Amino acid sequence: NFLMSNKILNIGYDASFAPSFRSGVSVYSHQLLNHLSKIDHLNKYTVFPFFYYHFLPEYKTYQPKLSPNFSFFLGFLPKSITKIVWQYLIPKFDIFHATTFTIPPKKVYKKLIVTIYDTTFYTHPQYHLKENIDQCLKNTRLAIKKADAIIAISKQTKQDLINYFDCPTNKIHVTYLACDKIFYKKRTKSLIRKTLNKFSIKKSFIFHLGSLEPRKNTLGLIKAYQLLPDKYKQNFDLVVAGGKGWMNNSISDYLNRHPSGNIKLIGYIDNNDLINLYQSAKLFAYPSFYEGFGLPCLEAMASGCPVLTSNVSSLPEVCQKGALYCDPKDIEDISKKLQKMLTRKNTDLIQQGTNQAKKFSWTQTAHQTLDIYESI
């Protein structure tokens, strides 16, 4: 229908979180942009490496290879003059796609699309900083009022937008995330060994990935690990990877009071090390209190690593039969499920996880997103 109409759309795309690769938001905005570039050589895209007041330090270095119909807005401006630019120099786009809970001024777009990842700033405010809550709440309400279409990354997020924000059902489109194809490729033992040596991991281990913030329930996982019988702790370390996040003093306080040589916090890691850790872990544990999607579970399943995750929010929707589930609020339940997975081979779970992960693809997400652009 679009080709018949012969109209080339002028699309603005907010890629301000894409340069970091540190979160689901950054992975989404980068991968969607990358795959739109592969499937759409007709419409004209202007990519914003910074957006309104979102500036990541790496924004000047973000230069993905995109097809010729994609260009970056005014090259890479210094931060100091962008306020003037937003006031006077932004052209009007047929469509603007905002990906970072930020709504551009009305003069910038004819039609607006906003991606919303979750509503935990409203449903679970105890896990967020006040500044984050205020910004997300204000802009989610604005998005529901002003956007012509809202993209939710799971049916759970769609339902939350309907339940808590009275968002009209017909305005919301669900497009899932996916994981990069690199996670499916088996790594050599020598490459894996290199990563294990780098982080001084000398024995089998339970792996956890997530920024250190309360919602990820890292402290609950640590306590559940400590409840394991000694023979398990002697044979399996707990390796926790992820950036610093916020409101995480309880983790360091707990570890100071209960020191353990078997728990390793290795900080932020790049994708190369991440794949090697997924492929060498005994299991991936992700007992998060709430997720809009839960991308690490998908990456672990794609990597052939058995997954233990929570029976709440979008996680059962995404993982289906590809994971074992626990109650994230019940430390004993998490510990029992860890023990169960440590005592078996998990072959069936690994197979079901790999099959489940293959149901998601960025190409499919890009096609669905392009359909939304064209439909509005």
mmCIF file of C-alpha atoms in Angstrom:
data_model
loop_
_atom_site.group_PDB
_atom_site.id
_atom_site.type_symbol
_atom_site.label_atom_id
_atom_site.label_comp_id
_atom_site.label_asym_id
_atom_site.label_seq_id
_atom_site.Cartn_x
_atom_site.Cartn_y
_atom_site.Cartn_z
ATOM 1 C CA ASN A 1 0.000 0.000 0.000
ATOM 2 C CA PHE A 2 2.897 2.329 0.782
ATOM 3 C CA LEU A 3 4.675 1.763 -2.542
ATOM 4 C CA MET A 4 1.418 2.445 -4.388
ATOM 5 C CA SER A 5 1.027 5.775 -2.587
ATOM 6 C CA ASN A 6 4.534 6.706 -3.791
ATOM 7 C CA LYS A 7 5.045 9.075 -0.861
ATOM 8 C CA ILE A 8 8.555 9.272 0.531
ATOM 9 C CA LEU A 9 8.361 9.931 4.256
ATOM 10 C CA ASN A 10 10.715 12.316 6.004
ATOM 11 C CA ILE A 11 11.414 10.602 9.339
ATOM 12 C CA GLY A 12 13.240 11.947 12.397
ATOM 13 C CA TYR A 13 14.731 9.275 14.669
ATOM 14 C CA ASP A 14 15.914 9.764 18.250
ATOM 15 C CA ALA A 15 19.100 7.685 18.687
ATOM 16 C CA SER A 16 20.381 9.549 21.748
ATOM 17 C CA PHE A 17 20.766 6.418 23.900
ATOM 18 C CA ALA A 18 22.203 4.295 21.077
ATOM 19 C CA PRO A 19 25.889 5.205 21.589
ATOM 20 C CA SER A 20 26.149 3.551 25.008
ATOM 21 C CA PHE A 21 25.047 -0.105 24.458
ATOM 22 C CA ARG A 22 24.552 -0.244 28.244
ATOM 23 C CA SER A 23 20.832 -0.877 28.525
ATOM 24 C CA GLY A 24 17.787 -2.308 26.786
ATOM 25 C CA VAL A 25 16.915 1.210 25.590
ATOM 26 C CA SER A 26 20.310 1.697 23.940
ATOM 27 C CA VAL A 27 20.257 -1.773 22.361
ATOM 28 C CA TYR A 28 16.738 -1.138 21.028
ATOM 29 C CA SER A 29 17.442 2.276 19.526
ATOM 30 C CA HIS A 30 20.689 1.093 17.899
ATOM 31 C CA GLN A 31 19.410 -2.251 16.575
ATOM 32 C CA LEU A 32 16.139 -0.838 15.258
ATOM 33 C CA LEU A 33 17.999 1.947 13.446
ATOM 34 C CA ASN A 34 20.495 -0.535 12.007
ATOM 35 C CA HIS A 35 17.768 -2.885 10.735
ATOM 36 C CA LEU A 36 15.531 -0.107 9.385
ATOM 37 C CA SER A 37 18.572 0.907 7.338
ATOM 38 C CA LYS A 38 18.763 -2.635 5.924
ATOM 39 C CA ILE A 39 15.108 -2.908 4.912
ATOM 40 C CA ASP A 40 14.119 0.662 3.970
ATOM 41 C CA HIS A 41 16.117 2.360 1.199
ATOM 42 C CA LEU A 42 13.286 4.662 0.174
ATOM 43 C CA ASN A 43 12.205 6.917 3.041
ATOM 44 C CA LYS A 44 14.484 9.721 4.216
ATOM 45 C CA TYR A 45 15.750 9.414 7.797
ATOM 46 C CA THR A 46 17.427 12.063 9.934
ATOM 47 C CA VAL A 47 19.132 10.520 12.978
ATOM 48 C CA PHE A 48 19.592 12.522 16.177
ATOM 49 C CA PRO A 49 22.643 11.292 18.167
ATOM 50 C CA PHE A 50 21.563 13.692 20.937
ATOM 51 C CA PHE A 51 17.964 14.573 21.651
ATOM 52 C CA TYR A 52 16.558 17.623 23.380
ATOM 53 C CA TYR A 53 18.375 17.215 26.705
ATOM 54 C CA HIS A 54 19.808 13.679 26.287
ATOM 55 C CA PHE A 55 23.563 13.753 25.815
ATOM 56 C CA LEU A 56 25.705 10.688 26.287
ATOM 57 C CA PRO A 57 29.453 11.412 26.410
ATOM 58 C CA GLU A 58 29.979 9.019 23.464
ATOM 59 C CA TYR A 59 27.501 10.754 21.121
ATOM 60 C CA LYS A 60 30.195 12.150 18.789
ATOM 61 C CA THR A 61 31.675 8.692 18.242
ATOM 62 C CA TYR A 62 28.363 7.086 17.262
ATOM 63 C CA GLN A 63 28.734 6.512 13.526
ATOM 64 C CA PRO A 64 27.058 3.257 12.464
ATOM 65 C CA LYS A 65 27.171 2.275 8.792
ATOM 66 C CA LEU A 66 23.728 3.127 7.455
ATOM 67 C CA SER A 67 22.296 3.239 3.942
ATOM 68 C CA PRO A 68 22.537 6.565 2.007
ATOM 69 C CA ASN A 69 18.935 7.600 2.835
ATOM 70 C CA PHE A 70 20.010 7.956 6.507
ATOM 71 C CA SER A 71 21.888 11.055 7.660
ATOM 72 C CA PHE A 72 22.893 12.482 11.036
ATOM 73 C CA PHE A 73 21.349 15.776 12.061
ATOM 74 C CA LEU A 74 23.816 18.668 11.473
ATOM 75 C CA GLY A 75 26.801 16.425 12.070
ATOM 76 C CA PHE A 76 27.865 16.419 15.721
ATOM 77 C CA LEU A 77 27.172 19.734 17.379
ATOM 78 C CA PRO A 78 28.700 20.909 20.630
ATOM 79 C CA LYS A 79 26.230 20.608 23.494
ATOM 80 C CA SER A 80 26.309 24.351 24.195
ATOM 81 C CA ILE A 81 24.435 25.376 21.038
ATOM 82 C CA THR A 82 21.837 22.619 20.826
ATOM 83 C CA LYS A 83 19.202 24.544 22.793
ATOM 84 C CA ILE A 84 19.280 27.214 20.097
ATOM 85 C CA VAL A 85 19.084 24.503 17.445
ATOM 86 C CA TRP A 86 15.982 22.949 19.039
ATOM 87 C CA GLN A 87 14.353 26.387 19.203
ATOM 88 C CA TYR A 88 15.088 27.627 15.704
ATOM 89 C CA LEU A 89 16.728 25.114 13.348
ATOM 90 C CA ILE A 90 14.889 21.781 13.539
ATOM 91 C CA PRO A 91 12.943 21.040 10.360
ATOM 92 C CA LYS A 92 9.414 19.623 10.510
ATOM 93 C CA PHE A 93 9.300 15.866 9.923
ATOM 94 C CA ASP A 94 6.414 13.796 8.556
ATOM 95 C CA ILE A 95 7.090 11.422 11.436
ATOM 96 C CA PHE A 96 9.256 11.704 14.513
ATOM 97 C CA HIS A 97 10.121 8.549 16.444
ATOM 98 C CA ALA A 98 11.096 9.308 20.059
ATOM 99 C CA THR A 99 12.806 6.418 21.852
ATOM 100 C CA THR A 100 13.873 7.938 25.193
ATOM 101 C CA PHE A 101 10.762 9.005 27.157
ATOM 102 C CA THR A 102 11.213 12.525 25.703
ATOM 103 C CA ILE A 103 8.604 14.345 23.644
ATOM 104 C CA PRO A 104 9.901 16.883 21.086
ATOM 105 C CA PRO A 105 8.083 20.205 20.520
ATOM 106 C CA LYS A 106 4.982 20.003 18.284
ATOM 107 C CA LYS A 107 6.629 22.145 15.560
ATOM 108 C CA VAL A 108 9.108 19.290 14.922
ATOM 109 C CA TYR A 109 6.598 16.693 13.658
ATOM 110 C CA LYS A 110 3.356 16.112 11.795
ATOM 111 C CA LYS A 111 2.979 12.655 13.369
ATOM 112 C CA LEU A 112 4.652 11.377 16.537
ATOM 113 C CA ILE A 113 5.600 7.825 17.536
ATOM 114 C CA VAL A 114 6.927 7.092 21.025
ATOM 115 C CA THR A 115 8.435 3.822 22.264
ATOM 116 C CA ILE A 116 7.657 2.980 25.908
ATOM 117 C CA TYR A 117 9.578 0.144 27.562
ATOM 118 C CA ASP A 118 7.891 -0.273 30.932
ATOM 119 C CA THR A 119 5.899 1.659 33.535
ATOM 120 C CA THR A 120 7.891 0.690 36.633
ATOM 121 C CA PHE A 121 8.501 4.366 37.455
ATOM 122 C CA TYR A 122 4.746 4.368 38.256
ATOM 123 C CA THR A 123 4.061 0.798 39.412
ATOM 124 C CA HIS A 124 7.313 0.374 41.410
ATOM 125 C CA PRO A 125 8.493 3.898 42.345
ATOM 126 C CA GLN A 126 10.576 2.482 45.207
ATOM 127 C CA TYR A 127 13.082 1.213 42.618
ATOM 128 C CA HIS A 128 13.684 4.602 40.981
ATOM 129 C CA LEU A 129 15.246 7.973 41.721
ATOM 130 C CA LYS A 130 12.741 10.817 42.097
ATOM 131 C CA GLU A 131 14.191 12.701 39.115
ATOM 132 C CA ASN A 132 13.718 9.604 36.923
ATOM 133 C CA ILE A 133 10.127 9.105 38.143
ATOM 134 C CA ASP A 134 9.198 12.740 37.464
ATOM 135 C CA GLN A 135 10.641 12.753 33.946
ATOM 136 C CA CYS A 136 9.190 9.385 32.896
ATOM 137 C CA LEU A 137 5.769 10.111 34.404
ATOM 138 C CA LYS A 138 5.491 13.520 32.764
ATOM 139 C CA ASN A 139 6.612 12.277 29.350
ATOM 140 C CA THR A 140 4.538 9.082 29.395
ATOM 141 C CA ARG A 141 1.416 11.165 30.067
ATOM 142 C CA LEU A 142 2.483 13.565 27.309
ATOM 143 C CA ALA A 143 3.113 10.663 24.924
ATOM 144 C CA ILE A 144 -0.349 9.210 25.515
ATOM 145 C CA LYS A 145 -1.878 12.619 24.895
ATOM 146 C CA LYS A 146 0.217 13.673 21.875
ATOM 147 C CA ALA A 147 1.549 10.563 20.131
ATOM 148 C CA ASP A 148 -0.226 9.188 17.081
ATOM 149 C CA ALA A 149 1.142 5.739 17.905
ATOM 150 C CA ILE A 150 2.841 4.204 20.916
ATOM 151 C CA ILE A 151 5.170 1.240 20.563
ATOM 152 C CA ALA A 152 5.271 -1.080 23.596
ATOM 153 C CA ILE A 153 8.000 -3.715 23.794
ATOM 154 C CA SER A 154 5.735 -6.390 25.308
ATOM 155 C CA LYS A 155 2.062 -7.193 25.846
ATOM 156 C CA GLN A 156 2.744 -6.611 29.537
ATOM 157 C CA THR A 157 3.829 -3.002 28.886
ATOM 158 C CA LYS A 158 0.781 -2.511 26.637
ATOM 159 C CA GLN A 159 -1.503 -3.765 29.410
ATOM 160 C CA ASP A 160 0.191 -1.531 31.990
ATOM 161 C CA LEU A 161 -0.297 1.520 29.766
ATOM 162 C CA ILE A 162 -3.995 0.671 29.456
ATOM 163 C CA ASN A 163 -4.447 -0.146 33.173
ATOM 164 C CA TYR A 164 -2.489 2.707 34.749
ATOM 165 C CA PHE A 165 -2.557 5.473 32.129
ATOM 166 C CA ASP A 166 -5.904 4.880 30.385
ATOM 167 C CA CYS A 167 -4.091 4.726 27.063
ATOM 168 C CA PRO A 168 -6.446 3.921 24.155
ATOM 169 C CA THR A 169 -5.842 0.308 23.110
ATOM 170 C CA ASN A 170 -5.849 1.083 19.389
ATOM 171 C CA LYS A 171 -2.964 3.537 19.838
ATOM 172 C CA ILE A 172 -0.553 0.878 21.174
ATOM 173 C CA HIS A 173 1.460 -1.446 18.928
ATOM 174 C CA VAL A 174 3.552 -4.265 20.419
ATOM 175 C CA THR A 175 6.934 -4.889 18.790
ATOM 176 C CA TYR A 176 9.308 -7.187 20.656
ATOM 177 C CA LEU A 177 13.033 -6.782 21.112
ATOM 178 C CA ALA A 178 15.444 -9.441 19.828
ATOM 179 C CA CYS A 179 19.041 -10.382 20.427
ATOM 180 C CA ASP A 180 21.995 -9.950 18.140
ATOM 181 C CA LYS A 181 22.906 -12.935 15.952
ATOM 182 C CA ILE A 182 26.368 -12.991 17.537
ATOM 183 C CA PHE A 183 24.873 -14.636 20.635
ATOM 184 C CA TYR A 184 24.016 -17.780 18.648
ATOM 185 C CA LYS A 185 27.569 -18.382 17.445
ATOM 186 C CA LYS A 186 29.526 -20.899 19.489
ATOM 187 C CA ARG A 187 32.776 -19.539 20.880
ATOM 188 C CA THR A 188 36.037 -21.481 20.977
ATOM 189 C CA LYS A 189 37.307 -22.763 24.322
ATOM 190 C CA SER A 190 40.375 -20.542 24.061
ATOM 191 C CA LEU A 191 38.270 -17.370 23.641
ATOM 192 C CA ILE A 192 36.090 -18.362 26.588
ATOM 193 C CA ARG A 193 39.175 -19.162 28.688
ATOM 194 C CA LYS A 194 40.570 -15.695 27.933
ATOM 195 C CA THR A 195 37.455 -14.033 29.396
ATOM 196 C CA LEU A 196 37.404 -16.337 32.429
ATOM 197 C CA ASN A 197 41.082 -15.548 33.113
ATOM 198 C CA LYS A 198 40.416 -11.827 32.672
ATOM 199 C CA PHE A 199 37.897 -11.900 35.533
ATOM 200 C CA SER A 200 39.751 -14.565 37.598
ATOM 201 C CA ILE A 201 36.869 -17.043 37.299
ATOM 202 C CA LYS A 202 38.438 -20.372 38.177
ATOM 203 C CA LYS A 203 35.453 -22.692 38.661
ATOM 204 C CA SER A 204 31.879 -23.288 37.496
ATOM 205 C CA PHE A 205 29.572 -20.364 38.132
ATOM 206 C CA ILE A 206 26.058 -18.945 38.253
ATOM 207 C CA PHE A 207 25.902 -15.812 36.100
ATOM 208 C CA HIS A 208 23.823 -12.662 36.650
ATOM 209 C CA LEU A 209 23.750 -9.521 34.501
ATOM 210 C CA GLY A 210 22.011 -6.258 35.277
ATOM 211 C CA SER A 211 22.781 -2.705 36.326
ATOM 212 C CA LEU A 212 23.070 -2.604 40.104
ATOM 213 C CA GLU A 213 19.697 -1.088 40.938
ATOM 214 C CA PRO A 214 16.929 -2.361 43.250
ATOM 215 C CA ARG A 215 14.540 -3.558 40.507
ATOM 216 C CA LYS A 216 16.995 -6.199 39.278
ATOM 217 C CA ASN A 217 16.867 -7.933 42.692
ATOM 218 C CA THR A 218 20.621 -8.583 42.719
ATOM 219 C CA LEU A 219 20.626 -8.491 46.523
ATOM 220 C CA GLY A 220 17.843 -11.108 46.612
ATOM 221 C CA LEU A 221 19.925 -13.342 44.330
ATOM 222 C CA ILE A 222 23.019 -12.888 46.528
ATOM 223 C CA LYS A 223 20.999 -13.840 49.636
ATOM 224 C CA ALA A 224 19.507 -16.845 47.807
ATOM 225 C CA TYR A 225 23.017 -17.940 46.799
ATOM 226 C CA GLN A 226 24.196 -17.611 50.435
ATOM 227 C CA LEU A 227 21.332 -19.950 51.476
ATOM 228 C CA LEU A 228 22.686 -22.756 49.269
ATOM 229 C CA PRO A 229 24.279 -25.707 51.112
ATOM 230 C CA ASP A 230 28.066 -25.247 51.416
ATOM 231 C CA LYS A 231 28.900 -27.968 48.879
ATOM 232 C CA TYR A 232 27.183 -25.926 46.142
ATOM 233 C CA LYS A 233 28.970 -22.726 47.099
ATOM 234 C CA GLN A 234 32.273 -24.587 47.094
ATOM 235 C CA ASN A 235 31.630 -25.840 43.559
ATOM 236 C CA PHE A 236 29.889 -22.807 42.034
ATOM 237 C CA ASP A 237 30.738 -19.114 42.283
ATOM 238 C CA LEU A 238 28.184 -16.357 41.755
ATOM 239 C CA VAL A 239 29.409 -13.911 39.096
ATOM 240 C CA VAL A 240 27.520 -10.595 38.905
ATOM 241 C CA ALA A 241 28.121 -8.295 35.916
ATOM 242 C CA GLY A 242 26.618 -4.888 35.221
ATOM 243 C CA GLY A 243 27.104 -1.153 35.550
ATOM 244 C CA LYS A 244 26.726 0.788 38.796
ATOM 245 C CA GLY A 245 23.078 1.806 38.434
ATOM 246 C CA TRP A 246 21.568 3.559 41.475
ATOM 247 C CA MET A 247 20.312 3.002 45.035
ATOM 248 C CA ASN A 248 22.647 0.043 45.402
ATOM 249 C CA ASN A 249 24.327 0.673 48.761
ATOM 250 C CA SER A 250 22.398 -2.256 50.248
ATOM 251 C CA ILE A 251 24.452 -4.656 48.073
ATOM 252 C CA SER A 252 27.859 -3.384 49.243
ATOM 253 C CA ASP A 253 26.567 -3.112 52.861
ATOM 254 C CA TYR A 254 25.387 -6.727 52.753
ATOM 255 C CA LEU A 255 28.641 -7.998 51.243
ATOM 256 C CA ASN A 256 30.658 -6.072 53.841
ATOM 257 C CA ARG A 257 28.651 -7.763 56.576
ATOM 258 C CA HIS A 258 28.691 -11.195 54.889
ATOM 259 C CA PRO A 259 31.965 -11.369 52.955
ATOM 260 C CA SER A 260 32.309 -14.265 50.521
ATOM 261 C CA GLY A 261 35.159 -15.191 48.208
ATOM 262 C CA ASN A 262 32.606 -17.033 46.051
ATOM 263 C CA ILE A 263 30.711 -13.884 44.990
ATOM 264 C CA LYS A 264 32.398 -11.816 42.269
ATOM 265 C CA LEU A 265 31.134 -8.389 41.159
ATOM 266 C CA ILE A 266 32.914 -7.780 37.859
ATOM 267 C CA GLY A 267 31.266 -4.492 36.775
ATOM 268 C CA TYR A 268 30.253 -3.439 33.277
ATOM 269 C CA ILE A 269 31.359 -5.846 30.524
ATOM 270 C CA ASP A 270 31.340 -5.593 26.738
ATOM 271 C CA ASN A 271 29.415 -7.908 24.401
ATOM 272 C CA ASN A 272 32.483 -9.983 23.593
ATOM 273 C CA ASP A 273 33.025 -10.972 27.230
ATOM 274 C CA LEU A 274 29.276 -11.237 27.778
ATOM 275 C CA ILE A 275 28.859 -13.943 25.129
ATOM 276 C CA ASN A 276 31.755 -15.913 26.599
ATOM 277 C CA LEU A 277 30.231 -15.726 30.082
ATOM 278 C CA TYR A 278 26.773 -16.822 28.876
ATOM 279 C CA GLN A 279 28.345 -19.752 27.010
ATOM 280 C CA SER A 280 30.422 -20.915 29.974
ATOM 281 C CA ALA A 281 27.999 -20.383 32.879
ATOM 282 C CA LYS A 282 26.206 -23.288 34.543
ATOM 283 C CA LEU A 283 23.073 -21.136 34.505
ATOM 284 C CA PHE A 284 21.890 -17.551 34.115
ATOM 285 C CA ALA A 285 19.912 -16.198 37.091
ATOM 286 C CA TYR A 286 17.665 -13.168 36.578
ATOM 287 C CA PRO A 287 15.141 -12.907 39.444
ATOM 288 C CA SER A 288 14.103 -9.326 38.562
ATOM 289 C CA PHE A 289 11.105 -7.791 40.316
ATOM 290 C CA TYR A 290 9.751 -6.354 37.063
ATOM 291 C CA GLU A 291 10.777 -6.103 33.397
ATOM 292 C CA GLY A 292 9.288 -4.519 30.305
ATOM 293 C CA PHE A 293 10.986 -7.265 28.287
ATOM 294 C CA GLY A 294 14.083 -8.804 29.915
ATOM 295 C CA LEU A 295 16.612 -8.851 27.070
ATOM 296 C CA PRO A 296 19.404 -10.632 29.031
ATOM 297 C CA CYS A 297 17.164 -13.736 29.319
ATOM 298 C CA LEU A 298 16.805 -13.818 25.540
ATOM 299 C CA GLU A 299 20.564 -13.415 25.085
ATOM 300 C CA ALA A 300 21.255 -16.223 27.559
ATOM 301 C CA MET A 301 18.747 -18.544 25.840
ATOM 302 C CA ALA A 302 20.283 -17.766 22.437
ATOM 303 C CA SER A 303 23.726 -18.539 23.881
ATOM 304 C CA GLY A 304 22.633 -21.972 25.083
ATOM 305 C CA CYS A 305 22.693 -21.038 28.769
ATOM 306 C CA PRO A 306 19.818 -22.343 30.944
ATOM 307 C CA VAL A 307 17.768 -19.522 32.487
ATOM 308 C CA LEU A 308 16.205 -19.043 35.903
ATOM 309 C CA THR A 309 13.981 -15.975 35.992
ATOM 310 C CA SER A 310 10.940 -14.464 37.718
ATOM 311 C CA ASN A 311 7.342 -15.560 37.254
ATOM 312 C CA VAL A 312 6.194 -11.915 37.002
ATOM 313 C CA SER A 313 5.757 -9.092 34.449
ATOM 314 C CA SER A 314 6.859 -9.761 30.845
ATOM 315 C CA LEU A 315 9.378 -12.492 31.700
ATOM 316 C CA PRO A 316 7.064 -15.536 31.218
ATOM 317 C CA GLU A 317 5.714 -13.862 28.053
ATOM 318 C CA VAL A 318 9.224 -13.602 26.596
ATOM 319 C CA CYS A 319 10.775 -16.843 27.887
ATOM 320 C CA GLN A 320 7.736 -19.172 27.722
ATOM 321 C CA LYS A 321 8.987 -22.766 28.229
ATOM 322 C CA GLY A 322 12.603 -21.679 27.738
ATOM 323 C CA ALA A 323 13.190 -20.874 31.429
ATOM 324 C CA LEU A 324 12.590 -22.133 34.959
ATOM 325 C CA TYR A 325 10.632 -19.650 37.099
ATOM 326 C CA CYS A 326 10.872 -18.423 40.679
ATOM 327 C CA ASP A 327 9.035 -15.967 42.922
ATOM 328 C CA PRO A 328 11.384 -12.930 43.064
ATOM 329 C CA LYS A 329 10.056 -11.913 46.504
ATOM 330 C CA ASP A 330 10.789 -15.337 48.003
ATOM 331 C CA ILE A 331 14.525 -15.767 48.721
ATOM 332 C CA GLU A 332 14.034 -19.430 49.669
ATOM 333 C CA ASP A 333 12.236 -20.160 46.400
ATOM 334 C CA ILE A 334 15.053 -18.552 44.386
ATOM 335 C CA SER A 335 17.572 -20.622 46.359
ATOM 336 C CA LYS A 336 15.642 -23.892 45.833
ATOM 337 C CA LYS A 337 15.387 -23.256 42.090
ATOM 338 C CA LEU A 338 19.122 -22.458 41.907
ATOM 339 C CA GLN A 339 19.843 -25.750 43.678
ATOM 340 C CA LYS A 340 17.503 -27.637 41.334
ATOM 341 C CA MET A 341 19.319 -26.273 38.265
ATOM 342 C CA LEU A 342 22.776 -26.880 39.735
ATOM 343 C CA THR A 343 22.012 -30.581 40.244
ATOM 344 C CA ARG A 344 20.970 -31.395 36.691
ATOM 345 C CA LYS A 345 22.156 -31.046 33.099
ATOM 346 C CA ASN A 346 19.221 -28.830 31.972
ATOM 347 C CA THR A 347 19.481 -30.193 28.406
ATOM 348 C CA ASP A 348 15.747 -29.865 27.634
ATOM 349 C CA LEU A 349 15.617 -26.358 29.079
ATOM 350 C CA ILE A 350 18.603 -25.292 26.961
ATOM 351 C CA GLN A 351 16.923 -26.662 23.809
ATOM 352 C CA GLN A 352 13.602 -24.989 24.582
ATOM 353 C CA GLY A 353 15.412 -21.740 25.376
ATOM 354 C CA THR A 354 17.279 -21.752 22.052
ATOM 355 C CA ASN A 355 14.040 -22.477 20.166
ATOM 356 C CA GLN A 356 12.253 -19.676 22.019
ATOM 357 C CA ALA A 357 15.000 -17.118 21.342
ATOM 358 C CA LYS A 358 14.805 -17.850 17.609
ATOM 359 C CA LYS A 359 11.203 -16.584 17.542
ATOM 360 C CA PHE A 360 12.486 -13.006 17.914
ATOM 361 C CA SER A 361 14.384 -11.053 15.273
ATOM 362 C CA TRP A 362 15.398 -7.421 14.773
ATOM 363 C CA THR A 363 14.473 -7.679 11.088
ATOM 364 C CA GLN A 364 10.919 -8.556 12.096
ATOM 365 C CA THR A 365 10.877 -5.679 14.630
ATOM 366 C CA ALA A 366 12.088 -3.263 11.918
ATOM 367 C CA HIS A 367 9.387 -4.458 9.466
ATOM 368 C CA GLN A 368 6.669 -4.047 12.104
ATOM 369 C CA THR A 369 7.971 -0.556 12.968
ATOM 370 C CA LEU A 370 8.071 0.487 9.322
ATOM 371 C CA ASP A 371 4.461 -0.721 8.976
ATOM 372 C CA ILE A 372 3.532 1.588 11.876
ATOM 373 C CA TYR A 373 5.297 4.545 10.219
ATOM 374 C CA GLU A 374 3.405 3.900 7.003
ATOM 375 C CA SER A 375 0.047 3.304 8.655
ATOM 376 C CA ILE A 376 -0.058 6.663 10.437
#
